CSV table of C-alpha atoms in Angstrom, one decimal:
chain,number,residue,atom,x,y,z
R,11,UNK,CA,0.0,0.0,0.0
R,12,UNK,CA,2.8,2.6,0.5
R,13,UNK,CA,4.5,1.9,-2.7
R,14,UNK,CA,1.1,2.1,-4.0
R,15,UNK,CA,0.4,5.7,-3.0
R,16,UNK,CA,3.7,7.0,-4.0
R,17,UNK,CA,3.6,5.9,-7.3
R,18,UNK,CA,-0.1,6.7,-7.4
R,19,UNK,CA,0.8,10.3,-6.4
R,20,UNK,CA,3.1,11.0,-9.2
R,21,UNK,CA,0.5,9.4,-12.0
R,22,UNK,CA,-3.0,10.7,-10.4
R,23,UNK,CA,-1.9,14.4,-10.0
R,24,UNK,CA,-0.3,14.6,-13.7
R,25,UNK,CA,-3.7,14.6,-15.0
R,26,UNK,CA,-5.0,17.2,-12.7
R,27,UNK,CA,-2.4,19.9,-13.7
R,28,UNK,CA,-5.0,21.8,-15.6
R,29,UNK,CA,-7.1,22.1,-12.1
R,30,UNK,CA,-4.3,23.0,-10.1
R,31,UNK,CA,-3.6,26.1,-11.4
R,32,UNK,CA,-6.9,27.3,-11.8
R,33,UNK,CA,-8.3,26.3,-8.6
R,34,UNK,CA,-5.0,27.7,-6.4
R,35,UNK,CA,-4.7,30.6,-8.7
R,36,UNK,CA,-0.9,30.3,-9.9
R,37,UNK,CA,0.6,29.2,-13.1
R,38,UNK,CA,1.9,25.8,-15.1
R,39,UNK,CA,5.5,27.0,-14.3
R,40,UNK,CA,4.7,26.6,-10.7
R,41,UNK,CA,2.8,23.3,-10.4
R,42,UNK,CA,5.9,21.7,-12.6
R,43,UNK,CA,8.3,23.4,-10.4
R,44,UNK,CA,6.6,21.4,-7.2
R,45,UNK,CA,5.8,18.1,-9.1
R,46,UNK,CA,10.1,18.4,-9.9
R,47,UNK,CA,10.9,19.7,-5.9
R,48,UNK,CA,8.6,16.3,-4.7
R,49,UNK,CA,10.4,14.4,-6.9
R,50,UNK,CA,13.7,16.0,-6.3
R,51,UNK,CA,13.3,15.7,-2.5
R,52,UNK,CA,12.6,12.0,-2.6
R,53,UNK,CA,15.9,11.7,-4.3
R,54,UNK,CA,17.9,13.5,-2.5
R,55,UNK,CA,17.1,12.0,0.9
R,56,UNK,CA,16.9,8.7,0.1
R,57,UNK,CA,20.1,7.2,0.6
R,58,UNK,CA,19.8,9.2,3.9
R,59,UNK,CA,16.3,7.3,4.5
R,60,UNK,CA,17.7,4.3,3.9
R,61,UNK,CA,20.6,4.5,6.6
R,62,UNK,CA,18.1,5.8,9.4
R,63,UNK,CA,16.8,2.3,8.9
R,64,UNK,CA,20.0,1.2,10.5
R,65,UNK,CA,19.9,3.3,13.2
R,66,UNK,CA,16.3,3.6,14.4
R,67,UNK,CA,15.2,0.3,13.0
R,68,UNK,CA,13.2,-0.9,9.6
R,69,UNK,CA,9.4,-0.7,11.2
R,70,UNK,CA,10.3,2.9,13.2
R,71,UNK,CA,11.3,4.6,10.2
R,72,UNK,CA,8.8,2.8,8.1
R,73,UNK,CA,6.2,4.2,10.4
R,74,UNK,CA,7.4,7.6,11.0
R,75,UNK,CA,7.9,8.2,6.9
R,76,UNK,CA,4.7,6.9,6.8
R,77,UNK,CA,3.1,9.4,9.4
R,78,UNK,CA,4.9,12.5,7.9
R,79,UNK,CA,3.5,11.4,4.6
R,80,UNK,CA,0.4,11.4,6.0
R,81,UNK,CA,0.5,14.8,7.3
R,82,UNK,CA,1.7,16.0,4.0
R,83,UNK,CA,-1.2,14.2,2.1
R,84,UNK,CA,-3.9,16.0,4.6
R,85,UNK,CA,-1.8,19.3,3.8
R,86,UNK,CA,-2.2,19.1,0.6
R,87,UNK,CA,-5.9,18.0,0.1
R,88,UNK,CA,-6.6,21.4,2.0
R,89,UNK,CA,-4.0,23.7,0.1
R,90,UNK,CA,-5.6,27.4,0.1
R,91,UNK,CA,-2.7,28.5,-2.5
R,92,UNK,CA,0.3,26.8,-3.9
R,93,UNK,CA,2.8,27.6,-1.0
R,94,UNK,CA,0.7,25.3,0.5
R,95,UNK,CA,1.0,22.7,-2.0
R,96,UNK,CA,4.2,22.4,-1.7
R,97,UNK,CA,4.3,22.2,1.8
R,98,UNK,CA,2.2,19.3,1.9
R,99,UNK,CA,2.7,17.5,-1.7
R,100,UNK,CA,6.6,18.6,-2.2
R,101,UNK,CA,8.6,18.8,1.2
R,102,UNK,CA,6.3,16.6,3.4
R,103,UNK,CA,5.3,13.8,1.4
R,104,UNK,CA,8.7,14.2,-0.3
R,105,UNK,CA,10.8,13.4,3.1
R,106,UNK,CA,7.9,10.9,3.8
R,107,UNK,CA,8.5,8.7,0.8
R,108,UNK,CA,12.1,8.9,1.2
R,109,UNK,CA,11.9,7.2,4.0
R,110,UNK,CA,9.2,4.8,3.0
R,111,UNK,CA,10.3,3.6,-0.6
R,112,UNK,CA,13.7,2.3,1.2
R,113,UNK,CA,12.1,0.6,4.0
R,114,UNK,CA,9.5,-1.6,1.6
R,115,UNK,CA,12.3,-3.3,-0.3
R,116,UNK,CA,14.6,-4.0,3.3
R,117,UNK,CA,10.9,-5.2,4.5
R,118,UNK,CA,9.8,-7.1,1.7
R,119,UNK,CA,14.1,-8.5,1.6
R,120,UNK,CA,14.7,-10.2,4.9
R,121,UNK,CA,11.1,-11.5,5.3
R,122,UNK,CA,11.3,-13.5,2.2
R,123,UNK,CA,14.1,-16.4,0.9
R,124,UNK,CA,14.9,-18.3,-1.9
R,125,UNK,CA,12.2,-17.7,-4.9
R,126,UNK,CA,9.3,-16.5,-2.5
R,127,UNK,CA,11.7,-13.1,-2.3
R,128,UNK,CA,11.8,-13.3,-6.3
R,129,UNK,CA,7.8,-13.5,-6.4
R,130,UNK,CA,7.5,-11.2,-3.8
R,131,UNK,CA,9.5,-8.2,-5.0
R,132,UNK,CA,7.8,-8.8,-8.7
R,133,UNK,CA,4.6,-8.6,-6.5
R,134,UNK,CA,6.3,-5.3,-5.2
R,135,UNK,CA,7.2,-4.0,-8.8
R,136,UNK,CA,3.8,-5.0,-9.6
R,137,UNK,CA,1.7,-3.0,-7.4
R,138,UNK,CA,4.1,-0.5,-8.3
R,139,UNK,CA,3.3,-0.4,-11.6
R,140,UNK,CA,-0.4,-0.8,-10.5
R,141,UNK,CA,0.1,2.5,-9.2
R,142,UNK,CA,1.4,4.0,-12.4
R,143,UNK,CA,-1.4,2.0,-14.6
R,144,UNK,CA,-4.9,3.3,-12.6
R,145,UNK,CA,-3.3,6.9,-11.8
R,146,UNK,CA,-4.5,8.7,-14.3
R,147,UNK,CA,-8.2,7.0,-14.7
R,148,UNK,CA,-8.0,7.6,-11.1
R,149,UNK,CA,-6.6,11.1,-10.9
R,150,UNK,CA,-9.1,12.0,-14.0
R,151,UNK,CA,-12.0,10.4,-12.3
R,152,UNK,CA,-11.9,12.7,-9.1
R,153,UNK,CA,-10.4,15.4,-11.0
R,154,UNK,CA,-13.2,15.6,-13.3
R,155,UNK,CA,-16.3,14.3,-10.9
R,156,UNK,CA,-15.4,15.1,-7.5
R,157,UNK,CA,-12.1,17.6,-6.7
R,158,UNK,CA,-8.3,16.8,-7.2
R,159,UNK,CA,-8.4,17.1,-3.5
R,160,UNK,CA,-10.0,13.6,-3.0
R,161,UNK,CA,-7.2,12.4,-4.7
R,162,UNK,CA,-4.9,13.4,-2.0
R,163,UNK,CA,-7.8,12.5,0.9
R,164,UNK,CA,-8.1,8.8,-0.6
R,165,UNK,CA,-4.3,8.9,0.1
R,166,UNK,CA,-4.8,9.7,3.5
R,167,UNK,CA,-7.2,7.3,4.1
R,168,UNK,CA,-4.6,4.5,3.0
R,169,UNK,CA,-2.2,5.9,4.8
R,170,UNK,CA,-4.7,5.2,7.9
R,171,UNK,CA,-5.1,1.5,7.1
R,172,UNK,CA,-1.0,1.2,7.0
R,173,UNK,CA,-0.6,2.2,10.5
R,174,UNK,CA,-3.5,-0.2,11.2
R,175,UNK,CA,-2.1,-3.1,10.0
R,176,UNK,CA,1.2,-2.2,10.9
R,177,UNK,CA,2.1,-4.8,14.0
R,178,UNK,CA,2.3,-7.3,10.9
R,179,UNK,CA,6.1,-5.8,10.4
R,180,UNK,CA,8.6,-7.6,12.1
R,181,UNK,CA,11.1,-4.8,14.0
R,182,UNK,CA,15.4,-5.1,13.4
R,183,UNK,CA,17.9,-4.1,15.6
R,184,UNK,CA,20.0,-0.8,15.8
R,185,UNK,CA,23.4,-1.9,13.8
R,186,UNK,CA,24.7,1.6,13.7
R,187,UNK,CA,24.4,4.6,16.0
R,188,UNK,CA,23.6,8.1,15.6
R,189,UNK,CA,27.8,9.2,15.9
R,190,UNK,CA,28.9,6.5,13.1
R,191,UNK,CA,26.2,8.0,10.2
R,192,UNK,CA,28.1,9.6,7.4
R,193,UNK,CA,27.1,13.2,7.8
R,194,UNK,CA,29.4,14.6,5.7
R,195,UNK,CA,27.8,12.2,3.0
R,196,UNK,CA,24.3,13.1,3.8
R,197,UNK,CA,24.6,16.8,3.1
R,198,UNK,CA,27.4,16.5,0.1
R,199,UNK,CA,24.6,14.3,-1.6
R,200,UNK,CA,21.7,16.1,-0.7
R,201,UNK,CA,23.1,19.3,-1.7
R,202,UNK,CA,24.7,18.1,-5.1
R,203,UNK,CA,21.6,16.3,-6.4
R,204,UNK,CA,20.0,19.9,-5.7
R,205,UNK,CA,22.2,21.7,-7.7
R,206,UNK,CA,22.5,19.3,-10.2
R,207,UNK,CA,18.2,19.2,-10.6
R,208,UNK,CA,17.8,23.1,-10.4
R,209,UNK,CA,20.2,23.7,-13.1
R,210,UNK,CA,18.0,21.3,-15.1
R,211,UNK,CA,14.9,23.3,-14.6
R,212,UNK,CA,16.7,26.0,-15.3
R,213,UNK,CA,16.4,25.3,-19.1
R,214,UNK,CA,13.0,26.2,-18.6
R,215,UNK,CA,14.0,30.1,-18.6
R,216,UNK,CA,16.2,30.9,-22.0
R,217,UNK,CA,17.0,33.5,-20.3
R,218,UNK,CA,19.2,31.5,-17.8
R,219,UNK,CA,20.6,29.6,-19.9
R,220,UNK,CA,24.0,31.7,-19.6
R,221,UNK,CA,23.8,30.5,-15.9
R,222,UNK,CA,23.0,26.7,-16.6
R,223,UNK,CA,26.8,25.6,-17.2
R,224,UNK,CA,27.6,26.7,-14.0
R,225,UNK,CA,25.2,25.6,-11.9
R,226,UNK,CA,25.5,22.1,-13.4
R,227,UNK,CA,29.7,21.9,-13.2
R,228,UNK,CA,29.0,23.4,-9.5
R,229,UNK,CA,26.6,20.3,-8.4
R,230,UNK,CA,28.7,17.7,-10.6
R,231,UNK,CA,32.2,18.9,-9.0
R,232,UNK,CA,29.8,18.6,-5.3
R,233,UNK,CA,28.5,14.9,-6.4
R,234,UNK,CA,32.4,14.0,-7.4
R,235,UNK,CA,33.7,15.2,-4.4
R,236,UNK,CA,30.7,12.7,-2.5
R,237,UNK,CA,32.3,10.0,-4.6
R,238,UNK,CA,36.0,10.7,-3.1
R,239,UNK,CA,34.0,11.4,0.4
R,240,UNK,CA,32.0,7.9,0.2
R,241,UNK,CA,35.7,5.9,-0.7
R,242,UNK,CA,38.0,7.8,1.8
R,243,UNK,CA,35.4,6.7,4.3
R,244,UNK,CA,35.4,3.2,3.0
R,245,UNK,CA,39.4,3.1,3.4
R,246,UNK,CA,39.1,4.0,7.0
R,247,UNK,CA,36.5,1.2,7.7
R,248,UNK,CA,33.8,3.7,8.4
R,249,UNK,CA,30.3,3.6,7.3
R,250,UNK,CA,29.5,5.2,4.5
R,251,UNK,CA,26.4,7.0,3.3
R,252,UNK,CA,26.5,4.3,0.4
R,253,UNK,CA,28.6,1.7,-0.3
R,254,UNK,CA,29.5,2.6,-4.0
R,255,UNK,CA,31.7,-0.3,-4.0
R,256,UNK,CA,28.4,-1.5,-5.4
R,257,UNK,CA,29.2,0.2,-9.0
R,258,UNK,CA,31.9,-2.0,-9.7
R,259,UNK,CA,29.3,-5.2,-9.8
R,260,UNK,CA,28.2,-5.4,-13.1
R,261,UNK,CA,24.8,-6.7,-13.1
R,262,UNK,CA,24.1,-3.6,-10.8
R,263,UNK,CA,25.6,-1.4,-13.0
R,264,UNK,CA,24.1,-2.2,-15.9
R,265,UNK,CA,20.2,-2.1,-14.2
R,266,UNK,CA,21.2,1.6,-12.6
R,267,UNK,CA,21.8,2.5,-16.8
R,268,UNK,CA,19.1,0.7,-18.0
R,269,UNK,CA,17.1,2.2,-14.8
R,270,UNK,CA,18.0,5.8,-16.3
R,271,UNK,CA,17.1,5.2,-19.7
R,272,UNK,CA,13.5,3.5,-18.6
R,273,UNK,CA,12.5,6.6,-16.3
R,274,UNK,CA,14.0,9.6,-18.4
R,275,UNK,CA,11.2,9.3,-21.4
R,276,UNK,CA,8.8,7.7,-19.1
R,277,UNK,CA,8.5,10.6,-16.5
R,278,UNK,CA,8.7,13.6,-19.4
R,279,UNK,CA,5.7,11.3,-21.9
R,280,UNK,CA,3.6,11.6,-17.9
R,281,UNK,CA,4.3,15.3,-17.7
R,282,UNK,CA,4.0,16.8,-21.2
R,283,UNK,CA,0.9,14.6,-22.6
R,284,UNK,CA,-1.5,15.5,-20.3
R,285,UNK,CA,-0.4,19.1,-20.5
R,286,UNK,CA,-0.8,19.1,-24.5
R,287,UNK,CA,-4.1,17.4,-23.8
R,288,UNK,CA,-5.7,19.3,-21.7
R,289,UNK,CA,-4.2,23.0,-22.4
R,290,UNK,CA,-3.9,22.2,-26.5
R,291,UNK,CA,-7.1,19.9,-27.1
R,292,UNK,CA,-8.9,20.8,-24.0
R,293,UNK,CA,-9.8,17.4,-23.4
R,294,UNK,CA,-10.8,17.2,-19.6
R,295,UNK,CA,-9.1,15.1,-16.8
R,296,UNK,CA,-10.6,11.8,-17.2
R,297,UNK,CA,-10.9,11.7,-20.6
R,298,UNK,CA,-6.8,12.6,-20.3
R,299,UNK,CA,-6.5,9.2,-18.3
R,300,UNK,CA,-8.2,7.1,-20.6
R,301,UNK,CA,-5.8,8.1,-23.2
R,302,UNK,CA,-2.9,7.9,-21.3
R,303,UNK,CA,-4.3,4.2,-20.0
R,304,UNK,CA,-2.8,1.9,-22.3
R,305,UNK,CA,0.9,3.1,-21.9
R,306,UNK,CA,0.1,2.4,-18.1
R,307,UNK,CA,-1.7,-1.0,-19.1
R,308,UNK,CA,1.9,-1.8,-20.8
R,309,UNK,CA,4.1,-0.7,-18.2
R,310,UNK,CA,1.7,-2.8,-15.4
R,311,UNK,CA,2.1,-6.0,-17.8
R,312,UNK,CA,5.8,-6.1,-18.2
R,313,UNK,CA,6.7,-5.5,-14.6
R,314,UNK,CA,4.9,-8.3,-13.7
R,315,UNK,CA,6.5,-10.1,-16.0
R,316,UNK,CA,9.5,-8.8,-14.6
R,317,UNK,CA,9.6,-11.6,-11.9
């Protein structure tokens, strides 16, 4: 259910763009700035999410990503303006899922062996791409019947029935303290990836574009100098932030690149179609969804044949 909503987020709320700006009286720029900051922010904290996990434990940071998501979600059904947007959708739900997303695959790792951990993460990629398949039906449907704001409210309501069910999660044991987490890591890649995205959007504006080399070799020289940060730490048999030892396995290499190359077109066709839809053919929100459907039929299909 919590990979569910995040991914449902991203796909429901593409469709709704239109509504957005209308209804909180601001402008297209604006909503794609926060849909690219919620995005952004999930990013850039995850690999910090994922090491509070050894600190605090999987099911604690599960659960307190998963409340602080929830607050974000009520936020942002009851956003007066877009500030408030991206209070709730942006920062709050960003930090929430960064927290979340990591704890689902540890969860869903050491509770499973041998090929019931193979069907259960394609179960996991499934429901992820079930997420990305009914979003914009889903998003169109309240959109265009109800309010965009039920979208975030039905989130909330699932977010309810995870801390519900929650004693089914088995708790793990503190393997690193507060004084051994790579804090040096955490804001070099936090702050890089930043940098790095903002002088991406900044290609938006042509008339940044005198600024956009800069900002981009400033948060590249940042994410190099994580690199060195991550293997000096390595050398001196301290925890690092991440273990980019990792790179040098092939197979996990080769599914980061492939990774890139899936999500690059993927995430710009779920941005710019319903835009041209709705503000070029004026085709409403649900009707947006039903034409975006079958590329989300396709992507459900294959991840569950992913397995």
């Amino acid at each position: 259910m919590a990979i569910f909503i995040i991914v449902l987020d991203m796909s429901a709320m593409n469709v709704a763009i239109t509504n957005l700006v209308k209804d909180l009286n601001t402008s297209l720029t604006t909503i794609q700035a926060i849909i690219a900051l919620y995005a952004l922010i999930i990013a850039s904290f995850m690999l910090i999410g994922s090491k509070i996990q050894d600190i605090i434990g999987r099911k604690k940071s599960f659960i307190v990503g998963v409340c602080i998501y929830g607050v974000g979600t009520l936020t942002a059904s009851l956003s007066a303006n877009a500030e408030m947007l991206l209070i709730g959708w942006a920062i709050l739900e960003g930090i929430g899922a960064a927290l979340m997303l990591p704890a689902t695959t540890t969860i869903v790792g050491v509770s499973y062996e041998g090929r019931d951990k193979i069907k259960a993460f394609g179960i996991w990629g499934g429901i992820s791409a079930m997420g990305s398949a009914i979003g914009p039906i889903f998003g169109g449907f309240f959109t265009n019947f109800l309010s965009w704001r039920m979208i975030f409210g039905s989130e909330f309501l699932i977010v309810i029935i995870i801390l519900f069910y929650s004693y089914y999660i088995k708790d793990s044991e503190s393997i690193l303290k507060w004084k051994e987490f790579d804090y040096g890591g955490a804001v070099l890649s936090v702050i890089s990836l930043i940098i790095i995205v903002m002088g991406l959007l900044l290609f938006n504006d042509p008339t940044k574009w005198s600024i956009v080399p800069i900002v981009l070799f400033i948060g590249i020289a940042l994410f190099v100098v994580f690199l060195y940060w991550e293997r000096r730490r390595i050398r001196s048999n301290k925890i690092p932030l991440s273990d980019i030892t990792l790179l040098k396995n092939k197979t996990f290499s080769i599914g980061i690149v492939n990774s890139i190359f899936q999500q690059i077109p993927l995430a710009g066709y779920l941005f710019i179609m319903p835009v041209f839809l709705q503000q070029v053919t004026n085709i409403d929100a649900f009707m947006t969804g039903v034409i975006v459907l079958p590329s989300s039929i396709a992507v459900m299909a294959l991840s569950l044949m992913g397995g």
